């Protein structure tokens, strides 16, 4: 539950800009293209920071790195609320917001690879799907919880207040992490029986021990080559790219779409995101449970991870139908169904695959490469969506662009991925 909390705060810090964006756009006179670039700024840095972040994790350990980055990214979030005090004109606003979002992305880069390390450290293979689904689903939990709150804060106090509230929440979470996170062998509440159970199930309980972290260089040519040339891993990378494309549409342009294309006010848009968020979160938990259940009843690891992913992404492709829907209720219903499917896919077949397949001595690096490739979609999607709207004047064309990613991802997992197995143990 602790990684769910931290992942929720991480995604909330990324997504609150979309709720504040209509107010920022109106106050500073930004265009949709400028807004698209600002929304992409986080991902530029997040992608660049993945490899260094993974190496730092493998070298210094999860507790220390996660704790420090949580404090720093919460500070970066808090400071965004003061943009209006320093920006003198439109270009100044764009540069300042882009810079602050860039810093936030750079600092947050190790967070999800750290989640993968915690999952590999604490959970046996048959339980990793459920564990991974918790932090993979945090994006929906974050939007469902904080979008209505942020919408209320914006409408009541102004657009800076979501940044102040979320930044403060991050500082409190850092204190909780400091006192609650332990390595398995050092946890005061773990019994010998429980420790033996997770070790027998394949948990890598010693990966954060000092001897393990300092035993060898993490940047050997063999490790990097295996992570960059493996077909199975590249299919996982592409699948992550496609799921992230949907995620970033949801946490960047979706509330703006509701305001400008569907005619909602900012508070209505904040609450309208609640249903897709809850369905996405439920789908994410379902995906992990289904995948682990399939392993327990005898399915191979490969199909237990791939089948829910393929079905889920095909469900998510119903997002395209929303482009021709003329009812707000129907749009929200279709979005809810689509994000339930996307949640199933993410819960079963993204970060769980990293925990299942990464080389034991480079889980942080493997998770970083996976997240690096995937989060390129966080750069591309907000920018391309902004240009599509600017050129066509139609948000619905953007919905088709986003929904097409689902079909591509399902085909990649079905036709090209092959067997899922730990790299180096074939």
XYZ file of C-alpha atoms in Angstrom:
426
model
C 0.000 0.000 0.000
C 2.931 2.324 0.578
C 4.028 2.174 -3.052
C 0.406 2.847 -4.063
C 0.439 5.999 -1.925
C 3.734 7.265 -3.329
C 2.766 6.387 -6.899
C -0.554 8.185 -6.444
C 1.237 11.331 -5.303
C 3.686 11.036 -8.210
C 0.887 10.786 -10.767
C -1.133 13.509 -9.068
C 1.851 15.855 -9.353
C 1.964 15.110 -13.082
C -1.776 15.377 -13.698
C -2.857 18.448 -11.729
C -1.488 20.708 -14.472
C -4.309 19.494 -16.718
C -6.913 20.673 -14.200
C -5.137 23.982 -13.649
C -4.428 24.381 -17.402
C -7.702 26.117 -18.417
C -7.109 28.716 -15.704
C -3.456 29.142 -16.676
C -4.364 29.307 -20.384
C -6.979 31.974 -19.708
C -4.869 34.062 -17.313
C -1.708 34.120 -19.421
C -3.227 33.830 -22.926
C -1.481 30.599 -23.938
C -2.247 28.811 -27.224
C -3.096 25.087 -27.380
C 0.305 24.387 -28.968
C 2.136 26.227 -26.167
C 0.028 24.338 -23.645
C 0.912 21.055 -25.377
C 4.632 21.780 -25.041
C 4.257 22.661 -21.373
C 2.319 19.431 -20.782
C 5.105 17.468 -22.479
C 7.926 19.088 -20.463
C 7.695 16.571 -17.624
C 8.240 13.674 -19.999
C 11.272 15.190 -21.751
C 13.147 15.148 -18.461
C 11.513 11.939 -17.219
C 12.821 10.091 -20.283
C 16.305 11.627 -20.026
C 16.486 10.779 -16.326
C 15.535 7.110 -16.617
C 18.958 5.559 -17.252
C 20.848 7.651 -14.690
C 17.979 7.103 -12.247
C 18.110 3.322 -12.709
C 21.865 3.214 -12.190
C 21.557 5.358 -9.074
C 18.875 3.001 -7.734
C 21.007 -0.080 -8.349
C 23.986 1.606 -6.678
C 22.458 3.390 -3.669
C 19.289 1.397 -2.976
C 15.575 2.042 -3.055
C 14.890 3.570 0.342
C 17.487 6.313 0.147
C 16.905 7.296 -3.483
C 13.101 7.202 -3.317
C 13.048 9.229 -0.099
C 15.255 12.046 -1.387
C 13.554 12.276 -4.759
C 10.123 12.399 -3.107
C 11.157 15.430 -1.054
C 12.681 17.206 -4.052
C 9.828 16.561 -6.493
C 7.301 17.741 -3.889
C 9.274 20.976 -3.627
C 9.215 21.340 -7.436
C 5.437 20.839 -7.406
C 4.902 23.400 -4.649
C 6.951 26.060 -6.456
C 4.802 25.803 -9.611
C 2.049 27.630 -7.773
C 4.192 30.783 -7.746
C 4.595 31.072 -11.533
C 2.216 34.026 -11.694
C 4.477 36.028 -9.365
C 7.506 35.758 -11.659
C 6.196 35.510 -15.250
C 6.048 38.922 -16.922
C 4.543 37.843 -20.281
C 3.276 34.878 -22.285
C 6.721 33.617 -23.310
C 8.001 34.039 -19.766
C 5.113 31.903 -18.517
C 5.822 29.217 -21.103
C 9.550 29.118 -20.307
C 9.055 29.121 -16.540
C 6.340 26.466 -16.504
C 8.240 24.312 -19.001
C 11.363 24.595 -16.831
C 9.606 23.683 -13.604
C 7.818 20.735 -15.216
C 11.154 19.627 -16.699
C 12.779 19.687 -13.254
C 9.844 17.727 -11.806
C 10.236 15.027 -14.465
C 13.982 14.735 -13.922
C 13.575 14.285 -10.176
C 10.697 11.787 -10.494
C 12.586 9.598 -12.980
C 13.656 6.875 -10.484
C 10.198 6.516 -8.894
C 8.615 3.759 -10.986
C 11.825 1.732 -11.466
C 12.034 1.932 -7.652
C 8.519 0.483 -7.456
C 9.662 -2.410 -9.657
C 12.595 -3.027 -7.307
C 10.298 -3.061 -4.274
C 7.984 -5.513 -6.053
C 10.833 -7.848 -7.025
C 12.253 -7.562 -3.505
C 9.084 -8.235 -1.528
C 6.796 -10.420 -3.658
C 7.031 -13.970 -5.049
C 6.353 -14.478 -8.741
C 2.746 -15.586 -8.215
C 1.894 -12.331 -6.391
C 3.824 -9.776 -8.464
C 0.944 -9.117 -10.835
C -1.249 -7.847 -8.013
C 1.595 -5.865 -6.456
C 2.585 -4.291 -9.768
C -1.041 -3.510 -10.558
C -1.230 -1.298 -7.476
C 1.361 1.195 -8.630
C 0.472 0.763 -12.312
C -3.090 1.782 -11.403
C -2.035 4.747 -9.294
C -2.578 7.070 -12.257
C -6.336 6.433 -12.086
C -6.457 6.619 -8.322
C -4.556 9.902 -8.474
C -6.840 11.437 -11.093
C -9.985 10.084 -9.423
C -8.965 11.440 -6.037
C -7.212 14.679 -6.906
C -8.976 15.898 -10.059
C -12.250 16.647 -8.247
C -10.267 18.105 -5.344
C -8.125 20.167 -7.716
C -11.193 21.304 -9.647
C -12.744 22.514 -6.400
C -9.503 24.220 -5.318
C -9.183 25.989 -8.688
C -12.802 27.147 -8.709
C -12.677 28.252 -5.069
C -9.152 29.641 -4.587
C -7.485 29.802 -8.026
C -5.246 27.605 -10.181
C -2.099 27.731 -7.937
C -3.717 25.932 -5.001
C -3.584 22.332 -6.312
C 0.199 22.724 -6.540
C 0.412 23.946 -2.945
C -1.748 21.096 -1.617
C -0.014 18.325 -3.570
C 3.456 19.604 -2.727
C 2.575 19.560 0.975
C 1.153 16.028 0.709
C 4.455 14.858 -0.805
C 6.451 16.183 2.153
C 4.225 14.219 4.554
C 4.536 11.057 2.433
C 8.346 11.318 2.561
C 8.222 11.135 6.353
C 5.973 8.054 6.172
C 8.340 6.379 3.680
C 11.333 7.008 5.957
C 9.764 5.209 8.888
C 7.876 2.401 7.103
C 10.157 1.165 4.292
C 12.555 -1.685 5.178
C 14.399 -4.429 3.328
C 12.726 -7.833 3.866
C 15.423 -9.284 6.127
C 15.459 -6.114 8.246
C 11.725 -5.513 8.572
C 10.735 -5.595 12.260
C 7.352 -7.173 11.534
C 8.292 -10.032 9.201
C 8.322 -13.608 10.484
C 10.772 -16.327 9.474
C 7.899 -18.226 7.844
C 6.852 -15.240 5.728
C 10.447 -14.535 4.715
C 10.939 -18.172 3.709
C 7.698 -18.049 1.681
C 8.674 -15.021 -0.391
C 12.229 -16.317 -0.923
C 10.921 -19.707 -2.090
C 8.546 -17.915 -4.456
C 11.358 -16.068 -6.196
C 11.481 -12.741 -4.344
C 14.888 -11.079 -4.697
C 15.095 -10.116 -1.031
C 18.763 -9.146 -1.025
C 18.949 -6.773 -4.006
C 19.120 -3.698 -1.749
C 21.801 -5.131 0.550
C 25.075 -3.195 0.461
C 27.066 -6.214 -0.749
C 24.663 -6.757 -3.637
C 24.623 -3.088 -4.643
C 28.401 -2.703 -4.603
C 29.436 -6.137 -5.885
C 29.863 -5.186 -9.542
C 29.430 -2.408 -12.062
C 25.824 -2.087 -13.231
C 26.763 -0.713 -16.628
C 28.468 -3.708 -18.219
C 28.293 -4.054 -21.978
C 26.693 -7.480 -21.651
C 23.820 -6.223 -19.492
C 23.117 -3.185 -21.653
C 23.290 -5.289 -24.830
C 20.841 -7.861 -23.423
C 18.368 -5.124 -22.452
C 18.557 -3.328 -25.797
C 18.558 -6.271 -28.228
C 16.033 -8.689 -26.720
C 12.883 -8.981 -28.888
C 10.655 -9.889 -25.953
C 11.777 -6.812 -24.042
C 11.276 -4.534 -27.037
C 7.706 -5.766 -27.355
C 7.247 -4.902 -23.675
C 8.788 -1.469 -24.323
C 6.392 -0.831 -27.222
C 3.464 -2.028 -25.132
C 4.469 0.389 -22.388
C 4.747 3.209 -24.945
C 1.182 2.569 -26.091
C -0.263 2.385 -22.583
C 1.605 5.551 -21.583
C 0.136 7.328 -24.626
C -3.334 6.694 -23.187
C -2.192 7.675 -19.698
C -0.830 11.012 -20.844
C -3.917 11.832 -22.865
C -5.910 11.207 -19.702
C -3.726 13.253 -17.346
C -3.033 16.127 -19.769
C -5.664 16.745 -22.459
C -8.733 14.907 -21.180
C -9.930 17.631 -18.734
C -9.095 20.294 -21.339
C -11.104 18.312 -23.915
C -14.077 18.211 -21.536
C -13.934 21.981 -21.049
C -13.282 23.132 -24.615
C -14.938 20.377 -26.695
C -17.751 19.282 -24.388
C -18.536 22.689 -22.847
C -18.071 21.762 -19.184
C -16.759 24.184 -16.597
C -13.539 23.304 -14.770
C -15.287 21.912 -11.687
C -17.598 19.738 -13.822
C -14.590 18.485 -15.789
C -12.773 17.594 -12.590
C -15.689 15.487 -11.398
C -16.278 14.019 -14.885
C -12.845 12.395 -14.702
C -13.931 10.483 -11.597
C -15.779 7.612 -13.340
C -13.004 6.782 -15.875
C -10.481 7.038 -13.026
C -12.349 4.590 -10.808
C -12.925 2.162 -13.677
C -9.270 2.413 -14.668
C -8.159 1.722 -11.110
C -10.557 -1.229 -10.838
C -9.260 -2.546 -14.153
C -5.671 -2.251 -12.990
C -6.327 -4.251 -9.833
C -8.370 -6.774 -11.843
C -5.539 -7.220 -14.329
C -3.050 -8.115 -11.630
C -5.461 -10.493 -9.901
C -6.431 -12.199 -13.177
C -2.813 -12.596 -14.262
C -1.689 -14.098 -10.940
C -4.743 -16.385 -10.887
C -3.906 -17.713 -14.336
C -0.408 -18.585 -13.104
C -1.827 -20.414 -10.077
C -4.156 -22.565 -12.194
C -1.335 -23.647 -14.468
C -1.102 -21.104 -17.293
C 2.380 -20.281 -18.458
C 3.860 -17.033 -17.242
C 3.870 -15.788 -20.835
C 0.152 -16.169 -21.503
C -0.856 -15.236 -17.960
C 0.736 -11.835 -18.600
C -0.031 -11.455 -22.317
C -3.677 -12.574 -22.553
C -5.114 -9.973 -20.131
C -2.942 -7.308 -21.773
C -4.211 -8.100 -25.273
C -7.869 -8.269 -24.233
C -7.546 -5.111 -22.148
C -5.997 -3.053 -24.943
C -8.662 -4.177 -27.404
C -11.271 -3.002 -24.888
C -9.399 0.296 -24.586
C -9.624 0.829 -28.352
C -13.320 1.688 -27.784
C -11.920 5.136 -27.010
C -12.157 5.723 -30.766
C -15.956 5.419 -30.627
C -16.070 8.411 -28.268
C -14.933 10.567 -31.186
C -18.381 10.204 -32.798
C -20.484 10.240 -29.615
C -22.726 13.289 -29.183
C -23.779 12.733 -25.577
C -21.646 13.677 -22.574
C -22.975 10.642 -20.694
C -22.026 8.344 -23.578
C -18.557 9.905 -23.819
C -17.880 9.378 -20.118
C -19.285 5.817 -20.328
C -17.033 4.947 -23.267
C -14.035 6.504 -21.540
C -14.800 4.489 -18.410
C -14.994 1.225 -20.394
C -11.823 2.080 -22.311
C -9.827 2.891 -19.221
C -11.110 -0.217 -17.437
C -9.615 -2.210 -20.312
C -6.418 -0.183 -20.304
C -6.206 -0.753 -16.539
C -6.444 -4.527 -17.034
C -3.646 -4.358 -19.607
C -1.383 -2.241 -17.439
C -2.058 -4.289 -14.320
C -1.188 -7.575 -16.008
C 1.356 -6.868 -18.692
C 3.601 -3.865 -18.058
C 5.562 -3.502 -14.817
C 4.886 -7.117 -13.808
C 6.771 -8.146 -16.949
C 9.770 -6.052 -15.860
C 9.852 -7.769 -12.460
C 9.559 -11.155 -14.193
C 12.198 -10.605 -16.879
C 14.875 -8.142 -15.715
C 18.396 -9.497 -14.976
C 18.712 -9.929 -11.223
C 21.679 -7.575 -10.904
C 20.144 -4.721 -12.929
C 16.444 -4.464 -12.106
C 16.664 -0.694 -11.657
C 18.419 -0.251 -15.008
C 15.986 -2.590 -16.787
C 12.999 -0.763 -15.340
C 14.540 2.533 -16.378
C 15.014 1.482 -20.008
C 11.456 0.139 -20.059
C 10.123 3.376 -18.581
C 12.380 5.509 -20.778
C 11.028 4.056 -24.022
C 7.468 4.040 -22.705
C 7.511 7.626 -21.550
C 8.597 8.944 -24.914
C 4.826 8.753 -25.426
C 4.523 11.348 -22.691
C 6.487 13.715 -24.936
C 4.841 12.794 -28.226
C 1.190 12.502 -27.181
C 0.596 15.957 -25.618
C 2.470 17.727 -28.435
C 0.875 15.803 -31.324
C -2.564 16.113 -29.736
C -2.064 19.879 -29.433
C -1.020 20.168 -33.085
C -3.956 18.012 -34.205
C -6.378 20.332 -32.413
C -4.613 23.437 -33.735
C -4.617 22.204 -37.349
C -8.033 20.523 -37.509
C -9.876 22.462 -34.826
C -11.298 19.085 -33.777
C -10.513 17.237 -30.549
C -12.173 14.089 -31.929
C -9.370 13.507 -34.449
C -7.034 13.474 -31.462
C -9.156 10.754 -29.839
C -8.680 8.529 -32.900
C -4.919 9.132 -32.751
C -4.812 8.069 -29.090
C -7.122 5.072 -29.528
C -5.071 3.643 -32.412
C -2.247 2.953 -29.955
C -4.407 0.266 -28.311
C -4.720 -1.816 -31.477
C -0.986 -1.566 -32.202
C -0.108 -2.715 -28.670
C -2.447 -5.722 -28.763
C -0.979 -6.889 -32.080
C 2.599 -6.537 -30.826
C 1.946 -8.687 -27.749
C -0.044 -11.250 -29.741
C 2.146 -11.665 -32.818
C 5.703 -10.689 -31.935
C 6.469 -10.972 -28.225
C 7.050 -14.694 -27.819
C 7.951 -16.285 -24.493
C 8.242 -14.146 -21.360
C 11.270 -15.219 -19.295
C 14.025 -13.677 -17.157
C 16.831 -12.376 -19.352
C 19.971 -14.466 -18.880
C 18.112 -17.552 -17.623
C 16.825 -18.993 -20.912
